[in-house]
mmCIF file of C-alpha atoms in Angstrom:
data_model
loop_
_atom_site.group_PDB
_atom_site.id
_atom_site.type_symbol
_atom_site.label_atom_id
_atom_site.label_comp_id
_atom_site.label_asym_id
_atom_site.label_seq_id
_atom_site.Cartn_x
_atom_site.Cartn_y
_atom_site.Cartn_z
ATOM 1 C CA UNK A 1 61.081 127.455 78.827
ATOM 2 C CA UNK A 2 58.713 129.486 76.564
ATOM 3 C CA UNK A 3 61.420 130.569 74.188
ATOM 4 C CA UNK A 4 61.502 134.114 72.905
ATOM 5 C CA UNK A 5 58.037 135.675 73.037
ATOM 6 C CA UNK A 6 56.811 138.620 71.113
ATOM 7 C CA UNK A 7 53.686 140.598 71.391
ATOM 8 C CA UNK A 8 51.382 141.388 69.687
ATOM 9 C CA UNK A 9 51.436 138.798 66.919
ATOM 10 C CA UNK A 10 49.543 140.947 64.420
ATOM 11 C CA UNK A 11 49.028 144.684 64.311
ATOM 12 C CA UNK A 12 47.335 147.157 61.893
ATOM 13 C CA UNK A 13 48.228 150.828 62.124
ATOM 14 C CA UNK A 14 47.459 153.869 60.082
ATOM 15 C CA UNK A 15 50.152 156.008 58.481
ATOM 16 C CA UNK A 16 51.564 158.621 60.874
ATOM 17 C CA UNK A 17 50.732 156.533 63.894
ATOM 18 C CA UNK A 18 53.128 155.182 66.434
ATOM 19 C CA UNK A 19 53.662 151.484 67.329
ATOM 20 C CA UNK A 20 55.415 149.666 70.186
ATOM 21 C CA UNK A 21 56.460 145.997 69.883
ATOM 22 C CA UNK A 22 57.504 143.855 72.773
ATOM 23 C CA UNK A 23 59.841 141.020 73.190
ATOM 24 C CA UNK A 24 60.661 138.765 76.177
ATOM 25 C CA UNK A 25 64.009 136.886 75.787
ATOM 26 C CA UNK A 26 64.786 133.339 76.885
ATOM 27 C CA UNK A 27 65.354 133.236 80.679
ATOM 28 C CA UNK A 28 69.016 134.092 81.282
ATOM 29 C CA UNK A 29 69.644 135.753 77.903
ATOM 30 C CA UNK A 30 70.993 139.133 78.270
ATOM 31 C CA UNK A 31 71.185 140.124 74.554
ATOM 32 C CA UNK A 32 68.145 141.162 72.465
ATOM 33 C CA UNK A 33 68.330 141.987 68.837
ATOM 34 C CA UNK A 34 65.472 143.361 66.463
ATOM 35 C CA UNK A 35 65.203 142.604 62.850
ATOM 36 C CA UNK A 36 62.834 143.704 60.132
ATOM 37 C CA UNK A 37 61.745 141.180 57.492
ATOM 38 C CA UNK A 38 60.037 142.511 54.425
ATOM 39 C CA UNK A 39 58.084 140.117 52.309
ATOM 40 C CA UNK A 40 60.490 138.254 49.879
ATOM 41 C CA UNK A 41 63.646 139.506 51.801
ATOM 42 C CA UNK A 42 65.868 138.182 54.473
ATOM 43 C CA UNK A 43 65.812 139.787 57.954
ATOM 44 C CA UNK A 44 67.530 143.138 58.254
ATOM 45 C CA UNK A 45 69.202 144.144 61.477
ATOM 46 C CA UNK A 46 67.711 147.130 63.341
ATOM 47 C CA UNK A 47 69.126 147.131 66.903
ATOM 48 C CA UNK A 48 71.036 145.054 69.407
ATOM 49 C CA UNK A 49 70.942 145.589 73.145
ATOM 50 C CA UNK A 50 73.089 143.908 75.754
ATOM 51 C CA UNK A 51 72.766 144.598 79.436
ATOM 52 C CA UNK A 52 70.371 147.492 78.698
ATOM 53 C CA UNK A 53 72.986 149.266 76.506
ATOM 54 C CA UNK A 54 72.683 149.662 72.788
ATOM 55 C CA UNK A 55 75.384 147.760 71.150
ATOM 56 C CA UNK A 56 74.524 148.086 67.492
ATOM 57 C CA UNK A 57 72.226 149.968 65.211
ATOM 58 C CA UNK A 58 71.330 149.102 61.644
ATOM 59 C CA UNK A 59 70.643 151.434 58.706
ATOM 60 C CA UNK A 60 67.244 152.597 59.820
ATOM 61 C CA UNK A 61 65.927 156.131 60.335
ATOM 62 C CA UNK A 62 65.589 157.867 63.757
ATOM 63 C CA UNK A 63 61.879 157.012 63.743
ATOM 64 C CA UNK A 64 62.918 153.651 65.056
ATOM 65 C CA UNK A 65 64.030 153.426 68.599
ATOM 66 C CA UNK A 66 64.348 150.657 71.220
ATOM 67 C CA UNK A 67 65.195 149.929 74.816
ATOM 68 C CA UNK A 68 65.901 147.069 77.088
ATOM 69 C CA UNK A 69 64.573 146.818 80.643
ATOM 70 C CA UNK A 70 66.337 145.494 83.798
ATOM 71 C CA UNK A 71 64.594 142.155 83.250
ATOM 72 C CA UNK A 72 66.188 142.072 79.734
ATOM 73 C CA UNK A 73 62.821 142.321 77.904
ATOM 74 C CA UNK A 74 62.867 144.890 75.153
ATOM 75 C CA UNK A 75 60.538 147.317 73.231
ATOM 76 C CA UNK A 76 60.836 148.439 69.715
ATOM 77 C CA UNK A 77 59.193 151.812 68.873
ATOM 78 C CA UNK A 78 58.426 153.177 65.503
ATOM 79 C CA UNK A 79 57.129 156.656 65.038
ATOM 80 C CA UNK A 80 55.393 158.366 62.165
ATOM 81 C CA UNK A 81 54.613 155.055 60.457
ATOM 82 C CA UNK A 82 54.960 154.787 56.743
ATOM 83 C CA UNK A 83 53.476 152.266 54.263
ATOM 84 C CA UNK A 84 56.991 150.808 53.877
ATOM 85 C CA UNK A 85 57.271 149.908 57.423
ATOM 86 C CA UNK A 86 54.826 147.028 56.887
ATOM 87 C CA UNK A 87 56.901 143.947 57.747
ATOM 88 C CA UNK A 88 57.514 141.094 60.095
ATOM 89 C CA UNK A 89 59.427 142.293 63.114
ATOM 90 C CA UNK A 90 61.665 139.643 64.713
ATOM 91 C CA UNK A 91 63.243 139.582 68.088
ATOM 92 C CA UNK A 92 66.182 137.335 68.789
ATOM 93 C CA UNK A 93 67.904 136.648 72.155
ATOM 94 C CA UNK A 94 71.199 135.161 72.913
ATOM 95 C CA UNK A 95 73.308 134.364 76.026
ATOM 96 C CA UNK A 96 76.786 135.635 74.868
ATOM 97 C CA UNK A 97 75.929 136.990 71.412
ATOM 98 C CA UNK A 98 76.302 133.499 69.882
ATOM 99 C CA UNK A 99 73.539 131.190 68.710
ATOM 100 C CA UNK A 100 70.535 133.687 68.377
ATOM 101 C CA UNK A 101 67.097 132.225 69.059
ATOM 102 C CA UNK A 102 64.339 133.912 67.218
ATOM 103 C CA UNK A 103 60.732 134.770 68.262
ATOM 104 C CA UNK A 104 57.689 134.108 65.984
ATOM 105 C CA UNK A 105 57.540 137.847 65.163
ATOM 106 C CA UNK A 106 55.063 140.593 65.108
ATOM 107 C CA UNK A 107 53.325 141.153 61.607
ATOM 108 C CA UNK A 108 52.755 144.947 61.278
ATOM 109 C CA UNK A 109 50.625 146.223 58.498
ATOM 110 C CA UNK A 110 50.455 150.003 57.828
ATOM 111 C CA UNK A 111 47.421 151.247 55.910
ATOM 112 C CA UNK B 1 80.830 145.868 52.368
ATOM 113 C CA UNK B 2 79.653 142.716 54.153
ATOM 114 C CA UNK B 3 77.120 140.924 52.205
ATOM 115 C CA UNK B 4 75.550 137.520 51.772
ATOM 116 C CA UNK B 5 74.271 136.270 48.377
ATOM 117 C CA UNK B 6 71.867 133.448 47.785
ATOM 118 C CA UNK B 7 71.424 133.259 44.101
ATOM 119 C CA UNK B 8 68.464 130.952 43.843
ATOM 120 C CA UNK B 9 65.109 131.998 45.053
ATOM 121 C CA UNK B 10 63.586 128.641 44.437
ATOM 122 C CA UNK B 11 65.051 125.140 44.349
ATOM 123 C CA UNK B 12 62.745 122.187 43.407
ATOM 124 C CA UNK B 13 63.927 118.548 43.667
ATOM 125 C CA UNK B 14 62.365 115.189 44.059
ATOM 126 C CA UNK B 15 62.592 113.098 47.150
ATOM 127 C CA UNK B 16 65.817 111.191 47.398
ATOM 128 C CA UNK B 17 67.659 113.659 45.143
ATOM 129 C CA UNK B 18 70.754 115.493 46.285
ATOM 130 C CA UNK B 19 70.314 119.229 47.424
ATOM 131 C CA UNK B 20 72.811 122.047 47.417
ATOM 132 C CA UNK B 21 71.708 125.461 48.445
ATOM 133 C CA UNK B 22 74.321 128.131 47.524
ATOM 134 C CA UNK B 23 75.541 130.794 49.634
ATOM 135 C CA UNK B 24 78.353 133.244 48.907
ATOM 136 C CA UNK B 25 79.655 135.947 51.198
ATOM 137 C CA UNK B 26 81.759 139.114 51.135
ATOM 138 C CA UNK B 27 83.576 139.815 54.402
ATOM 139 C CA UNK B 28 86.911 141.117 55.483
ATOM 140 C CA UNK B 29 88.265 139.016 58.143
ATOM 141 C CA UNK B 30 87.430 135.638 59.585
ATOM 142 C CA UNK B 31 83.681 135.020 58.743
ATOM 143 C CA UNK B 32 81.295 133.261 61.135
ATOM 144 C CA UNK B 33 78.466 131.698 59.049
ATOM 145 C CA UNK B 34 75.137 130.129 59.841
ATOM 146 C CA UNK B 35 72.260 128.422 58.103
ATOM 147 C CA UNK B 36 68.816 129.292 59.383
ATOM 148 C CA UNK B 37 65.582 127.420 58.353
ATOM 149 C CA UNK B 38 61.926 128.432 58.473
ATOM 150 C CA UNK B 39 59.374 125.790 58.078
ATOM 151 C CA UNK B 40 55.871 126.712 57.131
ATOM 152 C CA UNK B 41 54.079 128.707 59.914
ATOM 153 C CA UNK B 42 57.115 128.267 62.209
ATOM 154 C CA UNK B 43 59.750 130.628 63.507
ATOM 155 C CA UNK B 44 63.165 131.115 62.105
ATOM 156 C CA UNK B 45 65.539 128.467 63.681
ATOM 157 C CA UNK B 46 69.188 127.805 63.622
ATOM 158 C CA UNK B 47 70.015 124.739 61.401
ATOM 159 C CA UNK B 48 73.825 124.823 61.668
ATOM 160 C CA UNK B 49 76.916 127.003 62.108
ATOM 161 C CA UNK B 50 80.195 126.581 60.526
ATOM 162 C CA UNK B 51 82.295 126.537 63.699
ATOM 163 C CA UNK B 52 80.417 123.473 65.024
ATOM 164 C CA UNK B 53 81.094 121.371 61.959
ATOM 165 C CA UNK B 54 78.045 119.269 62.791
ATOM 166 C CA UNK B 55 75.433 117.620 60.692
ATOM 167 C CA UNK B 56 71.866 118.507 61.412
ATOM 168 C CA UNK B 57 68.925 116.592 59.944
ATOM 169 C CA UNK B 58 71.478 115.222 57.430
ATOM 170 C CA UNK B 59 72.582 118.800 56.196
ATOM 171 C CA UNK B 60 76.246 119.757 56.130
ATOM 172 C CA UNK B 61 77.883 123.000 55.078
ATOM 173 C CA UNK B 62 81.620 123.663 54.595
ATOM 174 C CA UNK B 63 83.202 126.945 54.628
ATOM 175 C CA UNK B 64 85.373 127.613 51.484
ATOM 176 C CA UNK B 65 87.275 130.741 52.206
ATOM 177 C CA UNK B 66 88.882 130.650 48.725
ATOM 178 C CA UNK B 67 85.590 130.687 47.044
ATOM 179 C CA UNK B 68 83.858 132.652 49.797
ATOM 180 C CA UNK B 69 81.172 130.217 49.860
ATOM 181 C CA UNK B 70 79.153 128.194 52.472
ATOM 182 C CA UNK B 71 76.873 125.993 50.546
ATOM 183 C CA UNK B 72 74.422 123.819 52.343
ATOM 184 C CA UNK B 73 74.220 120.212 51.217
ATOM 185 C CA UNK B 74 72.149 117.113 51.813
ATOM 186 C CA UNK B 75 72.627 113.943 49.859
ATOM 187 C CA UNK B 76 69.111 112.680 49.929
ATOM 188 C CA UNK B 77 66.306 115.177 50.243
ATOM 189 C CA UNK B 78 63.050 114.476 52.203
ATOM 190 C CA UNK B 79 59.660 115.984 51.815
ATOM 191 C CA UNK B 80 59.856 117.460 55.261
ATOM 192 C CA UNK B 81 62.908 119.447 54.191
ATOM 193 C CA UNK B 82 60.664 121.691 52.211
ATOM 194 C CA UNK B 83 61.217 125.150 53.861
ATOM 195 C CA UNK B 84 62.784 128.519 53.473
ATOM 196 C CA UNK B 85 66.592 128.574 54.021
ATOM 197 C CA UNK B 86 68.610 131.630 54.988
ATOM 198 C CA UNK B 87 72.349 131.862 55.040
ATOM 199 C CA UNK B 88 73.656 134.524 57.457
ATOM 200 C CA UNK B 89 76.995 136.069 58.273
ATOM 201 C CA UNK B 90 77.845 137.361 61.768
ATOM 202 C CA UNK B 91 79.322 140.791 61.802
ATOM 203 C CA UNK B 92 80.244 141.843 65.410
ATOM 204 C CA UNK B 93 76.896 141.434 67.154
ATOM 205 C CA UNK B 94 74.509 141.465 64.232
ATOM 206 C CA UNK B 95 73.588 138.883 61.550
ATOM 207 C CA UNK B 96 73.492 139.730 57.916
ATOM 208 C CA UNK B 97 71.128 137.591 56.013
ATOM 209 C CA UNK B 98 70.720 136.552 52.387
ATOM 210 C CA UNK B 99 67.408 136.864 50.662
ATOM 211 C CA UNK B 100 66.771 133.201 51.196
ATOM 212 C CA UNK B 101 66.154 130.018 48.938
ATOM 213 C CA UNK B 102 62.822 128.214 49.091
ATOM 214 C CA UNK B 103 63.375 124.514 48.811
ATOM 215 C CA UNK B 104 60.585 122.443 47.497
ATOM 216 C CA UNK B 105 60.841 118.685 47.777
ATOM 217 C CA UNK B 106 58.306 116.723 45.704
ATOM 218 C CA UNK B 107 57.274 113.255 46.465
#
């Protein structure tokens, strides 16, 4: 089992651009969550999806959106990038909502 | 508001010394608490959760509802314990993390 895989691993974007981050959960896991980790802080919850439905949303602006596909993989989209969006974006999957397993993350740098 | 507080950014000890990483939480209801660890250049991984009451890599953590704490303890630190440690609280389907404590174990 490859675990939770995220792509790309690193990304550099310009202010105002849009970005799409991808996540493949562990096989059989139907729940995917996204977190943002700014340097020096703990991860902050952005979204949770279960069976393709949004189950939770953190305190992030509407520029952030996500979706989950029939194979349970997920994408996180961020529009109109700001410098402050520079962070490590983590994806986590779980089977029943317990025991989240995290991916290695996508390091996004906005210049 | 639900919140997790880790008061120490950095904890430095010598090998063989006892370790206690502090975690306090604010939550109405029955909390579900976790400790996650991130070793250098590795992904965030679950260390232990309070409901399992198990010891992983010699670490234990006891939930104290009176003091709203979930401190992580190990009687004898090892150099390989050096890592970033995050305490987290589960609120419905999301985890609320503290800011983390970096543990440095010197030889």
